[in-house]
Coordinates of C-alpha atoms in Angstrom, one line a residue:
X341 CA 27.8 15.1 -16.8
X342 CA 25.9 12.4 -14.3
X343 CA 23.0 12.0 -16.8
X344 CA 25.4 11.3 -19.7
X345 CA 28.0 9.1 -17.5
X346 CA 25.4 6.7 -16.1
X347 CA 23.5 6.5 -19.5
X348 CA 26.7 5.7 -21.8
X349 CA 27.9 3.6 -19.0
X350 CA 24.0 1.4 -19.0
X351 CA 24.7 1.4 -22.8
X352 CA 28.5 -0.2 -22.5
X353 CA 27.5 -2.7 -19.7
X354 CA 23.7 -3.5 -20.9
X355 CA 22.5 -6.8 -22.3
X356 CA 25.3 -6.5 -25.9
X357 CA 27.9 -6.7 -23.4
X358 CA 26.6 -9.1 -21.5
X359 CA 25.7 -11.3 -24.0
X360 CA 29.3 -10.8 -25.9
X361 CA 31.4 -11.8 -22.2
X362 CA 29.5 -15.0 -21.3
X363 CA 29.0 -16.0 -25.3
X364 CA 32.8 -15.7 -25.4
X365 CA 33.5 -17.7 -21.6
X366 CA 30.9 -20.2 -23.6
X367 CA 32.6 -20.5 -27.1
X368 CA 36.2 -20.8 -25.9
X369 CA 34.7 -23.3 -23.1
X370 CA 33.5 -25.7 -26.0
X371 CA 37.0 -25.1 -28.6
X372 CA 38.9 -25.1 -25.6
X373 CA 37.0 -28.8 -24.5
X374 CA 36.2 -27.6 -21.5
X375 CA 39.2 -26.8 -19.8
X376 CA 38.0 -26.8 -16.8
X377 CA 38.7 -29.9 -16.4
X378 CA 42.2 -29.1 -15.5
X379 CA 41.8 -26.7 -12.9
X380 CA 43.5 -28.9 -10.7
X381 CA 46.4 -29.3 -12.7
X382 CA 46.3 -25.8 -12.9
X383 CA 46.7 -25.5 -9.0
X384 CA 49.5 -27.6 -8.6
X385 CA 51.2 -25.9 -11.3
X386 CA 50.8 -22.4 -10.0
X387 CA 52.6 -23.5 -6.7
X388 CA 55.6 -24.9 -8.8
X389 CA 58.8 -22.9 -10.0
X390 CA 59.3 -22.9 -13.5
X391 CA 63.2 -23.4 -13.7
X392 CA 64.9 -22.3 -16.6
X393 CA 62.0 -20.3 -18.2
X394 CA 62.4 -16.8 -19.5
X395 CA 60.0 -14.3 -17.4
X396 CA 60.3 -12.0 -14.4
X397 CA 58.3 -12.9 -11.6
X398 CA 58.0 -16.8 -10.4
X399 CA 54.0 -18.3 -11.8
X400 CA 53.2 -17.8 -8.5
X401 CA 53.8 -14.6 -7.9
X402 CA 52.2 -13.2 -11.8
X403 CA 49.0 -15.2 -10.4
X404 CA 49.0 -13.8 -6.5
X405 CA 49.6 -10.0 -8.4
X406 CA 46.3 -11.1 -10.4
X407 CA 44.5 -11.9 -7.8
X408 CA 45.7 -9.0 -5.6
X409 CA 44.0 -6.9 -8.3
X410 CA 40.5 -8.8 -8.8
X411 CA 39.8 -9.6 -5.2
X412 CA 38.3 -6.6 -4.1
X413 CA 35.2 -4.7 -2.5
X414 CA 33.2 -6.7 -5.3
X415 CA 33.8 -9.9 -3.6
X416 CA 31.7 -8.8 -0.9
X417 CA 30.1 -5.8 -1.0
X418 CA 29.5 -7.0 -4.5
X419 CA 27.8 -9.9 -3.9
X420 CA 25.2 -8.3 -1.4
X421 CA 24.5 -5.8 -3.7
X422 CA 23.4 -8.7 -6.9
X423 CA 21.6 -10.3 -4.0
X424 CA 20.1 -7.2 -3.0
X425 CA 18.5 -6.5 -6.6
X426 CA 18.4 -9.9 -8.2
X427 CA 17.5 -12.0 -5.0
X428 CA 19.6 -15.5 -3.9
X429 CA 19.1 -17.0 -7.3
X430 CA 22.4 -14.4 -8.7
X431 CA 24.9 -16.4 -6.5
X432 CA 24.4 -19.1 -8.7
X433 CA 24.1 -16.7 -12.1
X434 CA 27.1 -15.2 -10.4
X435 CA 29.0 -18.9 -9.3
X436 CA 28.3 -20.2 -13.7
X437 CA 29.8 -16.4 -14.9
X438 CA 33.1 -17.4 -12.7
X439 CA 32.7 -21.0 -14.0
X440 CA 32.4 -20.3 -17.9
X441 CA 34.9 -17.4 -17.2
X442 CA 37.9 -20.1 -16.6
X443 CA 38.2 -21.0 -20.5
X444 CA 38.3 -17.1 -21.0
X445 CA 41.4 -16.2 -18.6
X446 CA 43.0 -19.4 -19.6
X447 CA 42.7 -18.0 -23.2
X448 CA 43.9 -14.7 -22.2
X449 CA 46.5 -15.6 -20.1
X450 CA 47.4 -18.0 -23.6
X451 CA 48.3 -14.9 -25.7
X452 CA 50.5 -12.7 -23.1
X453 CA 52.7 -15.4 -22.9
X454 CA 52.8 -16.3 -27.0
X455 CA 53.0 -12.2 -27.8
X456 CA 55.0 -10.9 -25.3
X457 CA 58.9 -9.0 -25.7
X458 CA 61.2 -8.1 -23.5
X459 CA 63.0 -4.9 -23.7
X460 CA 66.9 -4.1 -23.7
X461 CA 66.6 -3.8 -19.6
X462 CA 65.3 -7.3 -19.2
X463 CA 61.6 -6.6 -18.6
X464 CA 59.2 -8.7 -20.1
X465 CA 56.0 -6.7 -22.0
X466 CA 52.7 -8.5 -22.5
X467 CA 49.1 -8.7 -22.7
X468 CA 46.1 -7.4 -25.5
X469 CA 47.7 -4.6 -26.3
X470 CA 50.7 -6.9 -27.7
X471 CA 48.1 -9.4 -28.8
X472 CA 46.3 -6.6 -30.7
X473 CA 49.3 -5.8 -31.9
X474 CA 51.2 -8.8 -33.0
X475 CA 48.5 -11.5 -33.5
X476 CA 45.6 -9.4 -35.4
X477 CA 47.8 -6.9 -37.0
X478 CA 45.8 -3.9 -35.5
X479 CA 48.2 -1.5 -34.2
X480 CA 45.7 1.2 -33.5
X481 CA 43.4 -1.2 -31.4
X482 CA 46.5 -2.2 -29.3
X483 CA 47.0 1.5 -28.5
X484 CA 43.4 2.0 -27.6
X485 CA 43.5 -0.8 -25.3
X486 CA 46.9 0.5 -23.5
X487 CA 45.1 4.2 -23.1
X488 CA 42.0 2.9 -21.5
X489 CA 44.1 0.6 -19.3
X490 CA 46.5 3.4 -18.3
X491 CA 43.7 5.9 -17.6
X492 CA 41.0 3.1 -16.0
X493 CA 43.8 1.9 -13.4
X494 CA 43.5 5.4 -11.5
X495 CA 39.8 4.6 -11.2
X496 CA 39.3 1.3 -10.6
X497 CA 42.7 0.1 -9.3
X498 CA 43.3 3.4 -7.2
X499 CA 40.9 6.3 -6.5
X500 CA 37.6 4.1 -5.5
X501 CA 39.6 1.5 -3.4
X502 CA 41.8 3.9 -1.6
X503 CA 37.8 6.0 -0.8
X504 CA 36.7 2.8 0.3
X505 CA 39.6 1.8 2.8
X506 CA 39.1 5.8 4.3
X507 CA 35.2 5.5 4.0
X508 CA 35.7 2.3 6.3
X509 CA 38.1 3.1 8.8
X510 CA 35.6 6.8 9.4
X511 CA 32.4 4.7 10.2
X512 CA 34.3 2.2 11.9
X513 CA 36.9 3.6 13.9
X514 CA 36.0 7.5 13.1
X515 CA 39.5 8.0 11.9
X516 CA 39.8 10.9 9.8
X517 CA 39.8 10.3 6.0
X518 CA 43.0 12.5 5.7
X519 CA 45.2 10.2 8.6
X520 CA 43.7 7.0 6.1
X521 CA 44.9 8.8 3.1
X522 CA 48.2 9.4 4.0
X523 CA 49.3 6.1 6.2
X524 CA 47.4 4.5 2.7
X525 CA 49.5 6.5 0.5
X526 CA 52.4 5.4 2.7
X527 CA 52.2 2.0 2.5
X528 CA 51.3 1.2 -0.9
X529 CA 54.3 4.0 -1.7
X530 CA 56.7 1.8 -0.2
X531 CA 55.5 -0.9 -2.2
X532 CA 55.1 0.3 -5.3
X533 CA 58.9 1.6 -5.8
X534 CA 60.5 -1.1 -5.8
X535 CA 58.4 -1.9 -9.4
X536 CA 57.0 -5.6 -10.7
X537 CA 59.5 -7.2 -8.7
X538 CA 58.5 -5.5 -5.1
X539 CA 54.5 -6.1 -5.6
X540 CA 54.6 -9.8 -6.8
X541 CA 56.8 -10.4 -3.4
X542 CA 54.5 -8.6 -1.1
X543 CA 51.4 -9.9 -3.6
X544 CA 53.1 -13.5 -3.0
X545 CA 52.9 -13.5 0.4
X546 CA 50.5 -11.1 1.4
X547 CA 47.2 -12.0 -0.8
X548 CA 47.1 -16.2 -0.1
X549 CA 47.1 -14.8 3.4
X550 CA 44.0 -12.5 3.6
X551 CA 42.1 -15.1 1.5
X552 CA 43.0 -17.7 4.0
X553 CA 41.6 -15.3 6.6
X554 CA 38.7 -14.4 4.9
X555 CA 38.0 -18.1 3.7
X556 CA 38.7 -19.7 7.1
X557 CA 36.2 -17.1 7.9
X558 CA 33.3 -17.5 6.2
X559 CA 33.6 -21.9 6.9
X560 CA 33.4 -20.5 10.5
X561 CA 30.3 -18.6 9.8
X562 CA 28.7 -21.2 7.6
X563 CA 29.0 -23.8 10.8
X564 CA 27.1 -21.3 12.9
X565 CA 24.5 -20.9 10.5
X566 CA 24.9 -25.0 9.5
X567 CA 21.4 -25.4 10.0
X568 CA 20.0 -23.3 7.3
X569 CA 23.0 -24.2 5.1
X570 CA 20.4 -26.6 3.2
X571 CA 17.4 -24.3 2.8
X572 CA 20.3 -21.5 1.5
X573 CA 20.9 -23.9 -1.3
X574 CA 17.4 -24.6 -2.2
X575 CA 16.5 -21.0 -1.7
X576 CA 19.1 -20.3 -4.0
X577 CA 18.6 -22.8 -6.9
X578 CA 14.7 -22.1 -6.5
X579 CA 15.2 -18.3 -7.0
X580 CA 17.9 -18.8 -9.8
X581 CA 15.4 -20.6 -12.3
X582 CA 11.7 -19.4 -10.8
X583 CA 9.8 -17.5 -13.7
X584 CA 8.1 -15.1 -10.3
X585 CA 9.7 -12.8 -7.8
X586 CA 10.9 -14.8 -4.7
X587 CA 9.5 -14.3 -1.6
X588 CA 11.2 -12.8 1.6
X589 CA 11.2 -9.1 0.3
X590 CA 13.3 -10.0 -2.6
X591 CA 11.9 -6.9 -5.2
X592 CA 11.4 -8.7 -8.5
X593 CA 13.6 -11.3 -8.3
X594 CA 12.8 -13.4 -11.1
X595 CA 15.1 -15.5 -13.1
X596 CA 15.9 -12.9 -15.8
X597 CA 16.7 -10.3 -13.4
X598 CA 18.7 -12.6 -11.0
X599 CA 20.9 -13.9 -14.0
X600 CA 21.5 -10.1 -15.2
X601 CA 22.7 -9.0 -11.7
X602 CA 24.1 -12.4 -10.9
X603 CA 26.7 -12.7 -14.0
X604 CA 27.2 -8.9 -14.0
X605 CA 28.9 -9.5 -10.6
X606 CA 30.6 -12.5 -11.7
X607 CA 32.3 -10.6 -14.5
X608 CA 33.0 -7.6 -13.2
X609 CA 34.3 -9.4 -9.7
X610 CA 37.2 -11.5 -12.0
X611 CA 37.7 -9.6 -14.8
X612 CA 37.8 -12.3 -17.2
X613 CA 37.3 -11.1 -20.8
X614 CA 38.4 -7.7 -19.5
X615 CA 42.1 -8.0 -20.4
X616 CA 44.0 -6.9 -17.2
X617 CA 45.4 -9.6 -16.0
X618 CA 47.0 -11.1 -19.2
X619 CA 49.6 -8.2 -18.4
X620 CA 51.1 -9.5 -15.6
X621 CA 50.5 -12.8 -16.6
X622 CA 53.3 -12.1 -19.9
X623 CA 55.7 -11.3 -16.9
X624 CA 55.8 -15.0 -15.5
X625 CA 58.6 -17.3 -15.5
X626 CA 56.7 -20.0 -17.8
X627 CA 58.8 -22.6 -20.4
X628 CA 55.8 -22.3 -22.7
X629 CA 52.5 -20.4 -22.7
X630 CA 49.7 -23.3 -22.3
X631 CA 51.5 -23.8 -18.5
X632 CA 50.7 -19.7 -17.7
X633 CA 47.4 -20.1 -19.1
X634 CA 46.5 -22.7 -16.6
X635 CA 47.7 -20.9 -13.8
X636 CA 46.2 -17.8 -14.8
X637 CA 42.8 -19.8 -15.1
X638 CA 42.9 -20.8 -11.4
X639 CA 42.6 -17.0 -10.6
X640 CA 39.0 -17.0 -11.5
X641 CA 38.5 -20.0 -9.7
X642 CA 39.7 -18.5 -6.6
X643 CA 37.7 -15.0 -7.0
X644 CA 34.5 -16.3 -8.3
X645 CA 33.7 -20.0 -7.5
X646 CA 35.3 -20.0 -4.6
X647 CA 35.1 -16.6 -2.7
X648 CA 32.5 -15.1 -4.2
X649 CA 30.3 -18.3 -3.7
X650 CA 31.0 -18.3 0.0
X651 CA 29.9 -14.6 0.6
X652 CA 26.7 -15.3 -1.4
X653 CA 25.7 -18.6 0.9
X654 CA 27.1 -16.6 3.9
X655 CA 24.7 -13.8 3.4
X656 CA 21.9 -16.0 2.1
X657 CA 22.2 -18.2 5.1
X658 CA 22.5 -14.7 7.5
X659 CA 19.6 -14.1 6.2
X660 CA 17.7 -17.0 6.8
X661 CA 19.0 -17.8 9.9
X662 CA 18.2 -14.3 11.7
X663 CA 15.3 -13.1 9.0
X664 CA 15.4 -9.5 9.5
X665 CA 17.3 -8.6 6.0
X666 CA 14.8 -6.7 4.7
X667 CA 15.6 -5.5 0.7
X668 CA 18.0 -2.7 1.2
X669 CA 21.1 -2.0 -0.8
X670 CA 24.1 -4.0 -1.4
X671 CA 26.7 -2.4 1.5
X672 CA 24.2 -2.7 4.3
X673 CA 22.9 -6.1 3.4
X674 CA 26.2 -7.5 3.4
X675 CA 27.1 -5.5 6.5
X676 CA 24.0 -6.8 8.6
X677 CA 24.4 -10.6 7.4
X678 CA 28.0 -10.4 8.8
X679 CA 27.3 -8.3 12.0
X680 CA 24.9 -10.8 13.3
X681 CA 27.8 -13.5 13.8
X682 CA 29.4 -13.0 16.9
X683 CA 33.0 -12.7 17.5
X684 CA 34.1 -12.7 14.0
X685 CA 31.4 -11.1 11.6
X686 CA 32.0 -7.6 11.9
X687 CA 36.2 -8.2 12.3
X688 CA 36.4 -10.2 9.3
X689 CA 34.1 -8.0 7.3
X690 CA 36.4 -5.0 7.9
X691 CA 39.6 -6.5 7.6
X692 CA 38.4 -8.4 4.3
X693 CA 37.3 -5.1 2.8
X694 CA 40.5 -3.1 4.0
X695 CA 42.8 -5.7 2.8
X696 CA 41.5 -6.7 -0.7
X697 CA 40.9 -2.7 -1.3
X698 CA 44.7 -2.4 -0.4
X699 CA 45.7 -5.3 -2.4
X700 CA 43.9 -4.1 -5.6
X701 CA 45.6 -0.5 -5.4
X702 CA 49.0 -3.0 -6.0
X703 CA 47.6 -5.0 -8.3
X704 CA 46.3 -2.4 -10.6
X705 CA 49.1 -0.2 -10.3
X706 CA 51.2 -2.6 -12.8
X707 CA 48.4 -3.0 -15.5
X708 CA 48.3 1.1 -15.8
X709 CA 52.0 1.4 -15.8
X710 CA 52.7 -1.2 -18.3
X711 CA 49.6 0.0 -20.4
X712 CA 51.7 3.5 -20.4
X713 CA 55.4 1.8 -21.1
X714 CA 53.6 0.0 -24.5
X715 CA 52.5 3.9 -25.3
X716 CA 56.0 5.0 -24.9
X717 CA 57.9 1.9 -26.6
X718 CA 55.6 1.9 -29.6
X719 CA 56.5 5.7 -29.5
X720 CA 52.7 6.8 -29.2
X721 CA 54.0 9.3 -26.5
X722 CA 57.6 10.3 -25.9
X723 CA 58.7 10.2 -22.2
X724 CA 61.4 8.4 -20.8
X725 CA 61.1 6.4 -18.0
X726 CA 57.5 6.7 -18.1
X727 CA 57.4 4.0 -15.6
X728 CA 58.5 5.9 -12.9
X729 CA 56.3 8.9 -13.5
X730 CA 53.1 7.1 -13.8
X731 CA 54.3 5.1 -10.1
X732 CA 54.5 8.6 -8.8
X733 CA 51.3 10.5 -10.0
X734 CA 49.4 6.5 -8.6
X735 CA 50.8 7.1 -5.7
X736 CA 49.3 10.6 -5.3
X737 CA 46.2 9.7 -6.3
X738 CA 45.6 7.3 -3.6
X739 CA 45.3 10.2 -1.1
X740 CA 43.2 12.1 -3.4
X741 CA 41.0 9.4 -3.7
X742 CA 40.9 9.2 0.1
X743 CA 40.0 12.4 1.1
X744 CA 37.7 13.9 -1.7
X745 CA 34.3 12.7 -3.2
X746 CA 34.7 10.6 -6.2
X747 CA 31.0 11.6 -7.3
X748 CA 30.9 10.0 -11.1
X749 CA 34.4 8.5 -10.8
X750 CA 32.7 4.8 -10.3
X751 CA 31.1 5.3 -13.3
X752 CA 33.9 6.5 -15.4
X753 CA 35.7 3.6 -14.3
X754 CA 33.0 0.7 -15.4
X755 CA 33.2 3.0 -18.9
X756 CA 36.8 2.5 -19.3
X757 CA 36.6 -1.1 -18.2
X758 CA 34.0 -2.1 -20.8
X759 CA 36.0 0.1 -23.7
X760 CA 39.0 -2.4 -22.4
X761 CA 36.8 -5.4 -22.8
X762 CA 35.7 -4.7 -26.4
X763 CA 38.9 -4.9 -28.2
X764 CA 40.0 -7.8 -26.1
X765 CA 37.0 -10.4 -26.4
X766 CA 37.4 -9.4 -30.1
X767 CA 40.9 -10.2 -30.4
X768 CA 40.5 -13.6 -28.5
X769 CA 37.1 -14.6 -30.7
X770 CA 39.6 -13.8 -33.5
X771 CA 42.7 -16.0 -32.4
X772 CA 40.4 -18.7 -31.5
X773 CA 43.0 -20.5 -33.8
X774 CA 46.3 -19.9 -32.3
X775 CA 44.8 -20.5 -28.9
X776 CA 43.7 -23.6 -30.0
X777 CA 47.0 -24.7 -32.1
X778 CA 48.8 -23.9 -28.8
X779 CA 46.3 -26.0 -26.5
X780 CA 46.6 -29.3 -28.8
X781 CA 50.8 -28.9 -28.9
X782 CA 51.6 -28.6 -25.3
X783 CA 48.0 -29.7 -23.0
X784 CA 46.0 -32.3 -24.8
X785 CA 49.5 -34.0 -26.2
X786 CA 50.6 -34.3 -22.6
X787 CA 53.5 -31.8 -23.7
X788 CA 53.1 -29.3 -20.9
X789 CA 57.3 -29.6 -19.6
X790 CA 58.8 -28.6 -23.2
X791 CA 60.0 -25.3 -23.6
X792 CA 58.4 -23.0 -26.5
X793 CA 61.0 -23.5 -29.9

């Protein structure tokens, strides 16, 4: 079951798939005119209420839920491990995905907000699933979508980050997986009751916090190591383009294999083009849906040019700085750049990987439950209050995943993630049009405060 896992899973996530994500960040980059350009903008609207504007949760709080389900162990551990098999060069490979990948989750973020409904209790629905649905006509691909969503959030979102907070806390502070599991459980249970409403609170205030923490963190390791900050930079750019395998025990880190492992981290570390996010985005207060498409853009910002792109310079400049990295996989490379800074290195290493694990069990907990309410509205399955039931059976899971061996679960996982991608990068090459349409009416004629007729 390994075998046939790993290969369908190097089938799903091999050079078709990687081609179709950054061909699509690339093509809606040029319609879109680079949209980029407004990522500012984009900040200073996310920090803004939208008063007036039909939605659930304030901008803010859709975009902090977002994040709390994107920044994760991939952020770090991640990064050492496309550093670890494609050399430095893949923090830049892995810095242009994030870049490119802006236009994407704008786009994305686009259609929740133009397809979404809200239900006789007041809850607003959206996302690919509703895009599928609505926009392309393809009712069957917008159930496909919501069953690999529903089923992928237990992996992804739940199981592996819930085994990665316990595996953590037993080599650090030999704290039995079981005591992890059930103070984990705990927790997040107390958060996760209480529905959309409870996570984008805690989200709101709790994730701008850890990636303060982490970011403040990583400036004060980069001023320790200021004096190799420069030969990071070249070391990087050198090994991003070089045609040879770097030196410095780098195994065959040529520019092919440094832009494969380099974007594959870059995607899989924002999610953009996989069509999670769009679902809480549908859920935000917004007057029209070009000013949650912005905001929903600055999430990959945050993830990937920002916080990614400080783990890879702090490990590259670890590196350099102490030269005893030797090639090694991605968890102890990371672990060994970080334990070498005094102080803070190993602290902020473990309370980075223990908070974004916890805050993607949150965030991912609301794309499977919504995936499963779309199921049960479009009467797929017949349960009432599905909600609550899928919220209960996460829940449980988190200790599961805390105490047992996940063995192929990781694997299953990145299947279900790319068999969510597929439909979604092909309904947002198809409504390249709308998107568009949308984009000249409310951003490029400077209409961004009128409210959708």
């Amino acid at each position: 079951m390994t075998d046939v896992l790993n290969y369908i899973c190097d089938i799903l996530w091999g050079w078709p798939m990687m081609i179709l994500l950054v061909g699509t960040h690339i093509y809606l980059t040029i319609r879109l005119r680079f949209p980029q350009r407004y990522i500012f903008k984009a900040i200073k609207l996310s920090l803004k209420k939208d008063k007036g504007a039909e939605g659930e949760v304030s901008q803010f709080g859709a975009l902090s839920t977002a994040l709390a389900a994107t920044l994760g162990t991939g952020n770090i551990i991640g990064v050492g491990t496309a550093i670890a098999l494609g050399g430095p060069g893949a923090v830049f490979w892995c810095w242009i995905a994030g870049f490119f990948g802006i236009a994407t989750k704008y786009a994305e973020g686009l259609l929740a907000v133009k397809y979404r409904e809200t239900d006789s209790r007041g809850r607003v629905h959206g996302g690919p699933m509703y895009a599928l649905e609505k926009g392309l006509g393809c009712k069957w691909a917008g159930m496909l979508f919501a069953v690999f969503t529903a089923i992928a959030a237990f992996g992804i979102g739940d199981t592996v980050q819930s085994n990665a907070i316990s595996t953590l806390a037993l080599k650090t502070f030999s704290i039995p997986t079981w005591v992890t599991g059930l103070t984990v459980t705990l927790l997040a249970g107390l958060v996760l009751i209480g529905g959309l409403k409870s996570i984008s609170k805690v989200c709101t205030a709790f994730v701008p916090f850890m990636a303060i923490i982490y970011i403040v963190g990583c400036i004060a390791i980069l001023i320790m190591n200021s004096a190799y900050i420069e030969a990071s930079l070249k070391l990087i750019l050198k090994c991003a383009f070089s045609p040879e395998a770097a030196e410095g025990g780098f195994l065959g880190s040529t520019m092919i294999i440094a832009a494969r492992y380099g974007i594959a981290r870059g995607l899989f570390s924002n999610e953009s083009g996989m069509g999670s996010a769009p679902i809480v985005a549908a859920t935000a207060k917004t007057r029209n849906p070009v000013r949650q498409a912005l905001v929903s853009s600055s999430g990959t910002f945050w993830d990937t040019v920002v916080i990614c792109a400080l783990t890879g310079l702090v490990i590259v400049s670890s590196i350099l700085a102490y030269n005893d990295v030797s090639y090694q996989d991605g968890g102890a490379i990371t672990q060994l750049a970080f334990s070498h800074i005094p102080y803070i290195g190993a602290p902020l290493l473990t309370f980075a990987l223990l908070t974004f694990s916890f805050s993607t069990i949150l965030g991912w907990e609301i794309y499977g439950e919504r995936a499963a309410q779309y199921l049960s509205r479009k009467g797929y399955i017949k349960v009432k209050r599905i909600g609550y039931y899928y919220r209960f059976i996460y829940v449980a899971f988190i200790y599961v995943g805390a105490t047992v061996d996940l063995g192929t679960v990781w694997t299953a996982a990145d299947i279900l993630n790319a068999l969510m991608a597929i439909p979604n990068l092909i309904a947002l090459i198809l409504l390249t049009g709308v998107i568009v349409y949308e984009t000249r009416k409310y951003l490029w004629n400077n209409n961004l405060d009128e409210f959708e007729s």
